Coordinates of C-alpha atoms in Angstrom, one line a residue:
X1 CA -11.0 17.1 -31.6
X2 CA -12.0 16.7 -28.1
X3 CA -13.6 19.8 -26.7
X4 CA -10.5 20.4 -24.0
X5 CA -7.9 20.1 -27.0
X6 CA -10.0 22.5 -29.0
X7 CA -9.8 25.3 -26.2
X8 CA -6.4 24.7 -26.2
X9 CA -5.7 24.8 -28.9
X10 CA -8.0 28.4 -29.6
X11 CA -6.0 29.5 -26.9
X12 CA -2.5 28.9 -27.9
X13 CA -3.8 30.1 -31.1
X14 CA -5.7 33.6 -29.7
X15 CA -1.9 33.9 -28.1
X16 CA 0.3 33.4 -31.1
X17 CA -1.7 35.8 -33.7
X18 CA -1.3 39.0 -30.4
X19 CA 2.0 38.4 -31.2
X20 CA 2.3 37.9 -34.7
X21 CA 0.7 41.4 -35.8
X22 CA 4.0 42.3 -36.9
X23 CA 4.9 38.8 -39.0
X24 CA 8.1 39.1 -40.2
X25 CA 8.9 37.8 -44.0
X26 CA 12.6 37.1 -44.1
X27 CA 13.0 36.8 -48.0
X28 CA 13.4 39.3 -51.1
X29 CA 11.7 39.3 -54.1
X30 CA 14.2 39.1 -56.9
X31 CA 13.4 41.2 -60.0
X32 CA 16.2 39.9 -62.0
X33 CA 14.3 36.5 -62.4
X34 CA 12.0 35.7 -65.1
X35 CA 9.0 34.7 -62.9
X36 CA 6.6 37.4 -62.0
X37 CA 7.4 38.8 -58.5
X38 CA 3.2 37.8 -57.7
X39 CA 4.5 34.4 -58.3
X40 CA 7.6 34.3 -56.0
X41 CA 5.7 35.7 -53.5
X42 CA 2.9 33.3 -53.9
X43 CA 5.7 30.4 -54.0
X44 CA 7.6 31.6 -50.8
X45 CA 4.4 31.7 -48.8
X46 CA 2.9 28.2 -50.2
X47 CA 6.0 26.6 -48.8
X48 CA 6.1 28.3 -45.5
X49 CA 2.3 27.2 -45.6
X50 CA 2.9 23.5 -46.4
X51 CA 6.0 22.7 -44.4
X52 CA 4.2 24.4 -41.3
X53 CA 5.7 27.5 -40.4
X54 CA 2.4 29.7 -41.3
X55 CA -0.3 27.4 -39.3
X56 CA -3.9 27.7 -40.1
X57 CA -6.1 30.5 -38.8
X58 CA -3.2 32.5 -38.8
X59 CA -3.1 36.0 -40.6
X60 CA -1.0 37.2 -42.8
X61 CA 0.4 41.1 -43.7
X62 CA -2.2 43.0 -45.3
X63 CA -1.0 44.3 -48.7
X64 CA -0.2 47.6 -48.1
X65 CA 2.0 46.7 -45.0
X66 CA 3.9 43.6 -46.7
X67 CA 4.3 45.9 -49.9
X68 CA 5.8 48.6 -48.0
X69 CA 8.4 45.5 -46.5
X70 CA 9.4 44.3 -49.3
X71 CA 9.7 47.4 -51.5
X72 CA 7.1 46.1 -54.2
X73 CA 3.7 47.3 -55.3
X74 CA 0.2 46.3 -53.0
X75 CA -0.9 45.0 -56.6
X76 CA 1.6 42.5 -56.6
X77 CA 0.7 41.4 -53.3
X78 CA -2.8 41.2 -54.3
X79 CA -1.7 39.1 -57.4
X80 CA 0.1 36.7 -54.9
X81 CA -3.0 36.5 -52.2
X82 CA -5.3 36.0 -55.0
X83 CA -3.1 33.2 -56.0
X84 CA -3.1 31.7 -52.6
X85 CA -7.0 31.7 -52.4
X86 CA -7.0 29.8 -55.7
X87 CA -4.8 26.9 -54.5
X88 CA -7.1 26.7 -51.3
X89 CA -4.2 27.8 -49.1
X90 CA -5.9 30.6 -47.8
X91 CA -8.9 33.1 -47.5
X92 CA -10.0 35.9 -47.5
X93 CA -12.4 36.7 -44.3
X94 CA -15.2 38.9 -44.8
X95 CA -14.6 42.7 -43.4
X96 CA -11.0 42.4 -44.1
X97 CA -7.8 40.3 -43.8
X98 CA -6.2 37.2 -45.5
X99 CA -6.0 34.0 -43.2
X100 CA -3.9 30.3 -43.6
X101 CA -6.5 28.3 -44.6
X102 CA -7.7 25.5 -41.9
X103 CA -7.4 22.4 -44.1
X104 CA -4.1 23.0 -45.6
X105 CA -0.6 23.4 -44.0
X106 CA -1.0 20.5 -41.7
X107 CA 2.7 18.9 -40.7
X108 CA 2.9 15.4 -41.8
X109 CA 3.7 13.9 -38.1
X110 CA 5.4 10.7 -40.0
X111 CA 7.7 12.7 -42.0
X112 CA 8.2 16.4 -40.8
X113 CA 7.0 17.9 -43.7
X114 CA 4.5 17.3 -46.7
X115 CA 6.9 15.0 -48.9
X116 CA 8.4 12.0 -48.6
X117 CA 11.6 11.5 -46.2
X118 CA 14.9 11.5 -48.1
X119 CA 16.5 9.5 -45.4
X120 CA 15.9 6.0 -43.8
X121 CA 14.7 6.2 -40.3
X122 CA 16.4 2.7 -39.5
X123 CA 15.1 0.4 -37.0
X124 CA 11.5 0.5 -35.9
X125 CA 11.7 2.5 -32.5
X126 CA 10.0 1.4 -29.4
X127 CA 5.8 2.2 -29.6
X128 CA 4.9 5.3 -27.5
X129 CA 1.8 5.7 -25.4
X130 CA 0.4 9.4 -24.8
X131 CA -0.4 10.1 -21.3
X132 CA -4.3 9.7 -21.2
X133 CA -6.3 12.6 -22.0
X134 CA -7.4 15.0 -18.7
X135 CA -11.0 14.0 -17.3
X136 CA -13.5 15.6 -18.6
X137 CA -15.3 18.3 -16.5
X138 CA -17.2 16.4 -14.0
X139 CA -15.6 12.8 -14.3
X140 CA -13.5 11.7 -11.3
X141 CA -10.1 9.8 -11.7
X142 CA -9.1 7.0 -9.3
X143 CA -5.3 7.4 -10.9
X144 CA -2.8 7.4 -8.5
X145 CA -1.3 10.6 -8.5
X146 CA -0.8 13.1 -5.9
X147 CA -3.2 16.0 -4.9
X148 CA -2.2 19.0 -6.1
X149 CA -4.4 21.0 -3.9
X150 CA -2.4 20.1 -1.2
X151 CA 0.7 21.5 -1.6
X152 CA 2.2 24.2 0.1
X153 CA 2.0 26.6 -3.1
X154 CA 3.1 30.3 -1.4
X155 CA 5.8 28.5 -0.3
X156 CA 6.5 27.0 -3.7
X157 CA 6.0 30.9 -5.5
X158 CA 8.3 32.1 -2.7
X159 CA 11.0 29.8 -3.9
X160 CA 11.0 30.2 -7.4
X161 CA 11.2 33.8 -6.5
X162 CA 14.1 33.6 -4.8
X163 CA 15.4 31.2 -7.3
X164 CA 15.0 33.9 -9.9
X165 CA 16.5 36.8 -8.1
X166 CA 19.6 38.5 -10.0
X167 CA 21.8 37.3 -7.4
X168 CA 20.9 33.8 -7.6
X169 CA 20.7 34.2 -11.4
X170 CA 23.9 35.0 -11.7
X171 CA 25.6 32.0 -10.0
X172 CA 23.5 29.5 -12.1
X173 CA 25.0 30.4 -15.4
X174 CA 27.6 27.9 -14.4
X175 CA 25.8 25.1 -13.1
X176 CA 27.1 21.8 -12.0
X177 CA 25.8 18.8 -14.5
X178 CA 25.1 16.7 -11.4
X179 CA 22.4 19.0 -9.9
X180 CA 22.6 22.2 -8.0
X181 CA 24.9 21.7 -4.8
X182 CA 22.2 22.5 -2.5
X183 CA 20.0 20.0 -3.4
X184 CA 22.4 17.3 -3.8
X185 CA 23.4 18.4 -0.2
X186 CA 19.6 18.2 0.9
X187 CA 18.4 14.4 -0.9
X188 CA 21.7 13.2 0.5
X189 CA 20.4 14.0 4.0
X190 CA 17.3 12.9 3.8
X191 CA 17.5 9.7 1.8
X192 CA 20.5 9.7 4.9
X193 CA 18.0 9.9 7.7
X194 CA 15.2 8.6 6.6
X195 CA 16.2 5.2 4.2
X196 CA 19.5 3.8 5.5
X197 CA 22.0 5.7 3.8
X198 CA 25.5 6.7 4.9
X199 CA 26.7 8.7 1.9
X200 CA 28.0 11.9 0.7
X201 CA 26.3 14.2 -2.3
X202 CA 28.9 13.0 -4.5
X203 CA 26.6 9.6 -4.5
X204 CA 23.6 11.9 -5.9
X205 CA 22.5 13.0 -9.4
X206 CA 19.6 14.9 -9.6
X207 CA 17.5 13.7 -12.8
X208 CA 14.3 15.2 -14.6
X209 CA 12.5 11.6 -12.7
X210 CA 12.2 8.4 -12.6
X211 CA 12.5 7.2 -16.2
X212 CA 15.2 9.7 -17.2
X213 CA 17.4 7.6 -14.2
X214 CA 17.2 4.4 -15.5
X215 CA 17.4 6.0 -19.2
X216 CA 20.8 6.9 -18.0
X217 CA 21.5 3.9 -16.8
X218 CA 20.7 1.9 -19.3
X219 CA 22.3 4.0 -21.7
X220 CA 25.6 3.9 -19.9
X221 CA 25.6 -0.3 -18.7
X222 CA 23.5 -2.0 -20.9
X223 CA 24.9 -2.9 -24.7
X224 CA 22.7 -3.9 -27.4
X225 CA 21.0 -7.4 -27.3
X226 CA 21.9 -7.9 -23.5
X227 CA 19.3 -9.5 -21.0
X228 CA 17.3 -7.0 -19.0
X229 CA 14.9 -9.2 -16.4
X230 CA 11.5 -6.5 -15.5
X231 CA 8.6 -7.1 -13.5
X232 CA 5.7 -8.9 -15.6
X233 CA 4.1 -6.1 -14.7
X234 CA 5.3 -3.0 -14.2
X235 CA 5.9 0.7 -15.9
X236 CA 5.8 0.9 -19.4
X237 CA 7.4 3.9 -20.2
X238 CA 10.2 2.7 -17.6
X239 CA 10.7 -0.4 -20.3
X240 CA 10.9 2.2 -23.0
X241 CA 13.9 3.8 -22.0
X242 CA 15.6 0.2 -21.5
X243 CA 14.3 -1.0 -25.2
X244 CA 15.9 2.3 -26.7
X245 CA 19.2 1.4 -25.2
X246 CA 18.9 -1.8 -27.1
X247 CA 17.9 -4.1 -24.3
X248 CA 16.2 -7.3 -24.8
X249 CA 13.3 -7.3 -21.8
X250 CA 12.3 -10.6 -20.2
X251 CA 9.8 -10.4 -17.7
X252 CA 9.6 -12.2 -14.5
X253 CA 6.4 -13.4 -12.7
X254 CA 5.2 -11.6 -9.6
X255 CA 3.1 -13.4 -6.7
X256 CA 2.3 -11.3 -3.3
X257 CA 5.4 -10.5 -2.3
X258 CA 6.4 -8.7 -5.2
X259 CA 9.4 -9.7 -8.2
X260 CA 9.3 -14.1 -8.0
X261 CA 13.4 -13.9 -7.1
X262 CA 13.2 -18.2 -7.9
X263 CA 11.8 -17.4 -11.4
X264 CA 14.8 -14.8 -11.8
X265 CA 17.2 -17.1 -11.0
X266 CA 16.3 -20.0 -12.9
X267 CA 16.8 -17.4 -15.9
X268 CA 20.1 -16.0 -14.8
X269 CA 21.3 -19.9 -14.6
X270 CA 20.4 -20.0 -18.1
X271 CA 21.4 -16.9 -19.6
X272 CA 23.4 -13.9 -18.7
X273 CA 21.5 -11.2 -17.1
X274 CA 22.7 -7.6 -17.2
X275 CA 20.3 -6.3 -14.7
X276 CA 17.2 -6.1 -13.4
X277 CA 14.6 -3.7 -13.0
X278 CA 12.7 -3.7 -9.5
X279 CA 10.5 -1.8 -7.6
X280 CA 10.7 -3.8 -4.4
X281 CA 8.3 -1.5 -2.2
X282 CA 4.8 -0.4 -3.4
X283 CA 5.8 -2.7 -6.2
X284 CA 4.1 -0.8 -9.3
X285 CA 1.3 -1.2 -9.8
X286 CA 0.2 -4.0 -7.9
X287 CA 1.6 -1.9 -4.2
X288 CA 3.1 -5.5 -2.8
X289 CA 6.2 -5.1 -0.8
X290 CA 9.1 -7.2 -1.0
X291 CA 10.2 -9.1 2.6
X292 CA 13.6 -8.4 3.9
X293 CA 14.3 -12.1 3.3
X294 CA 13.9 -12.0 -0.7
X295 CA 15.3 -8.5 -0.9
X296 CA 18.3 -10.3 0.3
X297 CA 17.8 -13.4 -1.8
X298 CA 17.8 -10.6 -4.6
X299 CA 21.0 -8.9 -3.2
X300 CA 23.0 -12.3 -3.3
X301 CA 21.6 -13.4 -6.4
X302 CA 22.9 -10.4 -8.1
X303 CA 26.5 -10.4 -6.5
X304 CA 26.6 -14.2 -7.3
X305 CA 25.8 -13.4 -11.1
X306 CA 27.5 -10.0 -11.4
X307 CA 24.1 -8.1 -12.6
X308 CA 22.8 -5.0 -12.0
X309 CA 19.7 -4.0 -9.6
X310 CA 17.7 -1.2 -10.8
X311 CA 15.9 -0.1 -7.9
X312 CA 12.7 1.6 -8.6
X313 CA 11.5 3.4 -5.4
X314 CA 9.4 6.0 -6.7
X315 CA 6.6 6.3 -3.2
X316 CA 9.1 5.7 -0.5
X317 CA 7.7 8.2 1.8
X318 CA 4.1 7.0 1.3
X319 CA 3.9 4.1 3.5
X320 CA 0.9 4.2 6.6
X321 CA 1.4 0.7 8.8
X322 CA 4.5 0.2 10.6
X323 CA 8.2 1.4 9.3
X324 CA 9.0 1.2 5.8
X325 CA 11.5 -1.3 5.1
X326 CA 15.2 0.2 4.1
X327 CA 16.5 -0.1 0.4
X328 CA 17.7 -2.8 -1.4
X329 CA 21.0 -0.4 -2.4
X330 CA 21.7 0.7 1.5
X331 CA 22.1 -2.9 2.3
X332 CA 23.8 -3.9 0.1
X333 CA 26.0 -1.0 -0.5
X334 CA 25.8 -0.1 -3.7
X335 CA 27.8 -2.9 -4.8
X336 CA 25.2 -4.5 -7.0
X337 CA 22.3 -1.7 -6.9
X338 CA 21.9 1.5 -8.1
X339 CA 18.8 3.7 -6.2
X340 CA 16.7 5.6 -8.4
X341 CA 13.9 7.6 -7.0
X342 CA 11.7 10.6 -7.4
X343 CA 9.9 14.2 -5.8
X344 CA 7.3 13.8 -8.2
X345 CA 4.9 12.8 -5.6
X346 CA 5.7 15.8 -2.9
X347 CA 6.0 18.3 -5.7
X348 CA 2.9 19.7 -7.9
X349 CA 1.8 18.1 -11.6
X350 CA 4.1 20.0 -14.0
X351 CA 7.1 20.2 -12.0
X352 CA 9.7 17.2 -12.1
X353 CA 12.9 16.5 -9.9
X354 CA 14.1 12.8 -9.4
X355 CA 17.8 11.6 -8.1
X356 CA 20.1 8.5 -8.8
X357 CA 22.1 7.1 -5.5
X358 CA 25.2 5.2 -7.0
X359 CA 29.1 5.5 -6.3
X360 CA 31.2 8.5 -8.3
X361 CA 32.5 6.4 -11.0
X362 CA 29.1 5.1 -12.2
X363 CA 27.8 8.6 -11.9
X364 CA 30.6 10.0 -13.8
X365 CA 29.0 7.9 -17.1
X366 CA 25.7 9.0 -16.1
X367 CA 27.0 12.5 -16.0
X368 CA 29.0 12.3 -19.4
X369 CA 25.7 11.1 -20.5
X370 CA 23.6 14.3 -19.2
X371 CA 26.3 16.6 -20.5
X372 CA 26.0 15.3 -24.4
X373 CA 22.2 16.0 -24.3
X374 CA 21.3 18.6 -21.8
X375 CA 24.5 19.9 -19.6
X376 CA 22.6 22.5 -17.6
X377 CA 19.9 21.1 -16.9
X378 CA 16.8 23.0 -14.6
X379 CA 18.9 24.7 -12.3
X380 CA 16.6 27.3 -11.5
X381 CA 14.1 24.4 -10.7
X382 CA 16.4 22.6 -8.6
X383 CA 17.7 25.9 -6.5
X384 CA 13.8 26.4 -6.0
X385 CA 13.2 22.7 -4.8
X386 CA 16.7 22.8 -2.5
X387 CA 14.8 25.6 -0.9
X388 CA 12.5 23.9 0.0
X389 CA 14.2 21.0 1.7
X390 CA 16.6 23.6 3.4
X391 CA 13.2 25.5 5.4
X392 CA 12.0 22.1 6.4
X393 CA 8.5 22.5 3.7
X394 CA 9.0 19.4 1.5
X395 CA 9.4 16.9 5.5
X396 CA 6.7 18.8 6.4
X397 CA 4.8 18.5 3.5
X398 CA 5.6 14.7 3.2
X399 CA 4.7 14.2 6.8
X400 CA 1.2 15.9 6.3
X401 CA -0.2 14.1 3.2
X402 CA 1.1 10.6 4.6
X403 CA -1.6 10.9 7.2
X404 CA -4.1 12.7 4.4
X405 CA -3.7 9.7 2.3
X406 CA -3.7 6.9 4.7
X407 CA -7.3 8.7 5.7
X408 CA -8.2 8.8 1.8
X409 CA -7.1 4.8 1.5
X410 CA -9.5 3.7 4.4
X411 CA -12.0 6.0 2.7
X412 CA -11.5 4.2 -0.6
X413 CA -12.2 0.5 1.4
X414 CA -14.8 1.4 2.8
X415 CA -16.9 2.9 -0.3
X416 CA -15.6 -0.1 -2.2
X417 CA -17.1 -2.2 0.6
X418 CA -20.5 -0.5 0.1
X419 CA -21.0 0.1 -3.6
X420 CA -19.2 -2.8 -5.6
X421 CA -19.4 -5.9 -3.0
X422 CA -18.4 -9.4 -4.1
X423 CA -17.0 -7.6 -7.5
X424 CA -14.1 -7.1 -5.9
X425 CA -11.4 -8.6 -3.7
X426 CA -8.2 -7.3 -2.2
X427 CA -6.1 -6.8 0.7
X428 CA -5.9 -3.2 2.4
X429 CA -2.4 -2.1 1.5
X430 CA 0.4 -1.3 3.7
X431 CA 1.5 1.8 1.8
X432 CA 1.4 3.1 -2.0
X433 CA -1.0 5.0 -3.9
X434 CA -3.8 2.5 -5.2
X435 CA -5.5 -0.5 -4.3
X436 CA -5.0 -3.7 -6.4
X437 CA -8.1 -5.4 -6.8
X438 CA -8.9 -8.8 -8.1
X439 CA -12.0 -8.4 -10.4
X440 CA -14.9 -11.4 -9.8
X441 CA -14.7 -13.8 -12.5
X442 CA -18.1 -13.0 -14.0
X443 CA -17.4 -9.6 -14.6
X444 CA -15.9 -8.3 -18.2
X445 CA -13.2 -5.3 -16.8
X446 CA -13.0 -3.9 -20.0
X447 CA -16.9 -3.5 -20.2
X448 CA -17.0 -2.3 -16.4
X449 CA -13.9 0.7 -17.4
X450 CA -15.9 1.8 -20.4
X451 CA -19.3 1.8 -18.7
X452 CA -17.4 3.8 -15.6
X453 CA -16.5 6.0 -18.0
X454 CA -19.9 6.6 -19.1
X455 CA -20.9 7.3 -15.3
X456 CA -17.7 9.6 -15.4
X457 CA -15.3 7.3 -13.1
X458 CA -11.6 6.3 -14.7
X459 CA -10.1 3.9 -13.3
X460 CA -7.2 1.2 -14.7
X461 CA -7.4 -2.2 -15.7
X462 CA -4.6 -4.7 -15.2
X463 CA -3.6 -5.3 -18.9
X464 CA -2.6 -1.5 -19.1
X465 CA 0.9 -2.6 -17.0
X466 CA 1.3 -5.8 -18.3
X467 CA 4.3 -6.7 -20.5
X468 CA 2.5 -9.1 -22.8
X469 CA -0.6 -7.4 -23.0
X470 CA -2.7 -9.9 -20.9
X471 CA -3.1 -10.4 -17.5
X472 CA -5.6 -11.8 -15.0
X473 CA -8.2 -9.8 -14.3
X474 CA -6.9 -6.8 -11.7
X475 CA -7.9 -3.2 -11.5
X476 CA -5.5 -0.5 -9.9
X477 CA -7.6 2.1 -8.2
X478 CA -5.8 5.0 -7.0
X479 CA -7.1 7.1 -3.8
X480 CA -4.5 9.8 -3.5
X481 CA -5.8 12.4 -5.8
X482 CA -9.2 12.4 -4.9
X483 CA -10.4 13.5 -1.1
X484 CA -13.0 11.0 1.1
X485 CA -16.0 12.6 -0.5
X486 CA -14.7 12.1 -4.1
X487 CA -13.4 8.9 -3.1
X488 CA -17.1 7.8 -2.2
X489 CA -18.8 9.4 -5.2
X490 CA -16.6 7.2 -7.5
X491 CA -17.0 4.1 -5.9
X492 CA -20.6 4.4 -6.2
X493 CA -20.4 5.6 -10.2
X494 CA -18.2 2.4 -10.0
X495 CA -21.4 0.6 -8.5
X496 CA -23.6 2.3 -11.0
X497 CA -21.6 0.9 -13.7
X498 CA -21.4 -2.3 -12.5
X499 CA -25.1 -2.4 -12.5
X500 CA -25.4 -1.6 -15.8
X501 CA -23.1 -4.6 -17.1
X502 CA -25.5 -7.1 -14.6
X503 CA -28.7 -5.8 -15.5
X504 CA -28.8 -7.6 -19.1
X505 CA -28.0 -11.0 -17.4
X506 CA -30.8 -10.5 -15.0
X507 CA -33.2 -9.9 -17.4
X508 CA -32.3 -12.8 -19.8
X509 CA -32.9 -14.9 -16.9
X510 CA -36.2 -13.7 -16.4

């Protein structure tokens, strides 16, 4: 176990046992049976010990205590414990106590329990990747994610505050399945002023993010076995919640303008497409932006051959040259796109609000959808985050890390200019959250990650976004979490790195 999993985990566990001094046995010991009362004790705690519910390290009753609670003598509590010990299930710790063994009671992930299943789990399910681990102390992450330090956090406290007060309590019991009022109210005039829309809050759903709105799309327009077209490269977890809805993915090439729309339609004049997943500005992860002239190639592609345009717009506000260009949905009126976006990036790590633009009676599936799994949803969450859009903190906010990150970008260039020259080549982008660089031909990327992690710099190669598993040889290096100083420091690890990888070959040639 990694060493910031173990604290974890000797927190969580430090936690648990202050509150499980009192451990409560919910079972009686039946004296009209033939087994020993030891031995049903002993048998009742094995099982709660294998299928999980006592977890190692954690302590049980001592024997006066539990004998007192269950009306029995300490002796046969003794006689159960010293059972226990004799199976391995648990110990007795020197100076007093009797503890769940550590290598027992372990929850077999695969099954639920420590015996077989007595059910068939059907089809294989999609394969899940964990988030990747936190950095370790030290180690700086080019990901592109937003700074956390930055936020506006009083102002955050002072909102959940309010959110939590009795009055406000008391009018969320009964909260609306398409998201708090307020909030709906508040995206629908932004997304209003600042992206093109003319439309009401009964065009909004607020979602847990980005995924969770195209989860409900696909789960409401997609049947089994239909065509969904995705970027060749793009957002895995995005094309999990497609597969799951029984969707068969076909990816479409890219070049520098983002989504090849020819390549898409020479596949929707040869099979029937159900939609398409896009992200036509700050296409992920490779940041190109779509032209208005193939945006609307997309748009008329889509009406031609009645498909669906799942716009993926999840950094809208995060563009730096010129004016960002309007979404493919407020063009074309929502008649062949639905808008799904996110305040992931102008709200702290932890704390997860996106929204899905479409007309009422698409939203009214979504909604039946959101009511059959989770009808309340985070209102307290949302009343907090409509808080802040009402006091103006969120623009503001936006507004003040735009120019912070621009800054941070230029930073990025320039280090990567300086400490990895002629290893990489790319284009300065015009908004996003990373750079996509071409990696020189000589260079192994995997070997140049691993030995960047060695120098304690992470930092993604291209096959990590790529549908098939391959792809040419890219890196995405974020600059939005990191400030100019960091920035530098991990272009030069990356330079150190690189070094490493090179200095073998210049020594064989000597």
């Amino acid at each position: 176990m990694d060493p910031v999993a173990a604290a974890c985990r000797a927190r969580a566990e430090a936690i648990y046992n202050r509150g499980m001094r009192r451990w409560e046995l919910t079972v009686a010991l039946d004296k009209g049976r033939p087994q020993p009362l030891f031995l049903q004790l002993a048998t009742i705690l094995a099982d709660d010990i294998r299928r999980g519910r006592l977890t190692p390290g954690e302590p049980l009753p001592g024997s006066r205590e539990l004998a007192a609670r269950l009306g029995a003598s300490r002796n046969t509590v003794i006689a159960a414990y010293d059972e226990l010990v004799a199976e391995g299930l648990v110990r007795a710790r020197q100076g007093g106590g009797t503890f769940v063994a550590e290598r027992e009671a372990r929850l077999d992930v695969a099954t639920g329990s420590g015996g077989a299943l007595g059910y068939s789990l059907g089809s294989p399910s999609p394969s899940f990747v964990l988030p990747p681990r936190a950095p370790q102390a030290g180690a700086l992450s080019l990901v592109a994610e937003p700074d956390a330090r930055l936020f506006p956090a009083r102002a955050l406290a002072r909102a959940f505050r309010n959110a939590l007060s009795p009055r406000i309590l008391a009018r969320l019991a009964h909260s609306d399945p398409r998201g708090h009022p307020t909030l709906r109210a508040g995206l629908s005039a932004m997304l209003s002023r600042t992206r093109g829309f003319a439309l009401s809050p009964d065009f909004v759903l607020v979602t847990r993010g980005i995924v969770q709105g195209i989860d409900f799309a696909a789960r409401a327009l997609v049947r089994p076995g239909e065509v969904v077209a995705i970027e060749a490269l793009g957002y895995p977890p995005a094309w999990n919640a497609l597969r799951l809805a029984g969707a068969r993915l076909v990816p479409v090439p890219l070049d520098s303008g983002g989504l090849d729309v020819g390549a898409l339609e020479a596949l929707a004049s040869r099979e029937q497409v159900r939609a398409v997943l896009v992200t036509p500005h700050h296409q992920f992860p490779t940041s190109a932006v779509m032209s208005p002239a193939r945006r609307s190639r997309l748009a008329a592609l889509a009406a031609r051959h009645r498909f669906v345009i799942l716009e993926d717009d999840d950094d809208h506000e995060f563009h730096y040259e010129g004016k960002p260009l309007l979404p493919i949905a407020a063009a074309a009126g929502f008649a062949n796109a639905i808008y799904i976006g996110s305040l992931a990036n102008l709200l702290p790590p932890g704390i997860s609000a996106g929204f899905v633009l479409a007309p009422p009676a698409v939203l009214e599936r979504f909604v039946g959808l959101r009511l059959a799994s989770a009808a309340r949803g985070d209102a307290a969450v949302e009343r907090a985050i409509a808080e802040l859009f009402e006091d103006g903190e969120l623009v503001r906010h936006a507004r003040r890390v735009r120019r912070i990150y621009a800054s941070r970008r230029d930073a990025l260039v320039a280090a990567l200019e300086r400490y990895v020259q002629g290893a990489l080549r790319f284009s300065t982008p015009d908004g996003g959250m990373a750079i996509w660089a071409r990696v020189d031909e000589a260079v192994d990327v995997d070997a140049w990650v691993s030995a960047g992690e060695s120098e304690g710099v992470l930092f993604a190669p291209s096959h990590r976004f790529a549908f098939a598993g391959r792809a040419p040889p890219f890196l995405r290096l974020g600059f939005t979490s990191l400030d100019e100083s960091e920035l530098t420091e991990a272009a030069r690890r990356m330079g150190r790195a690189l070094g490493r990888l090179r200095e073998p070959k210049r020594a064989a040639r000597r």
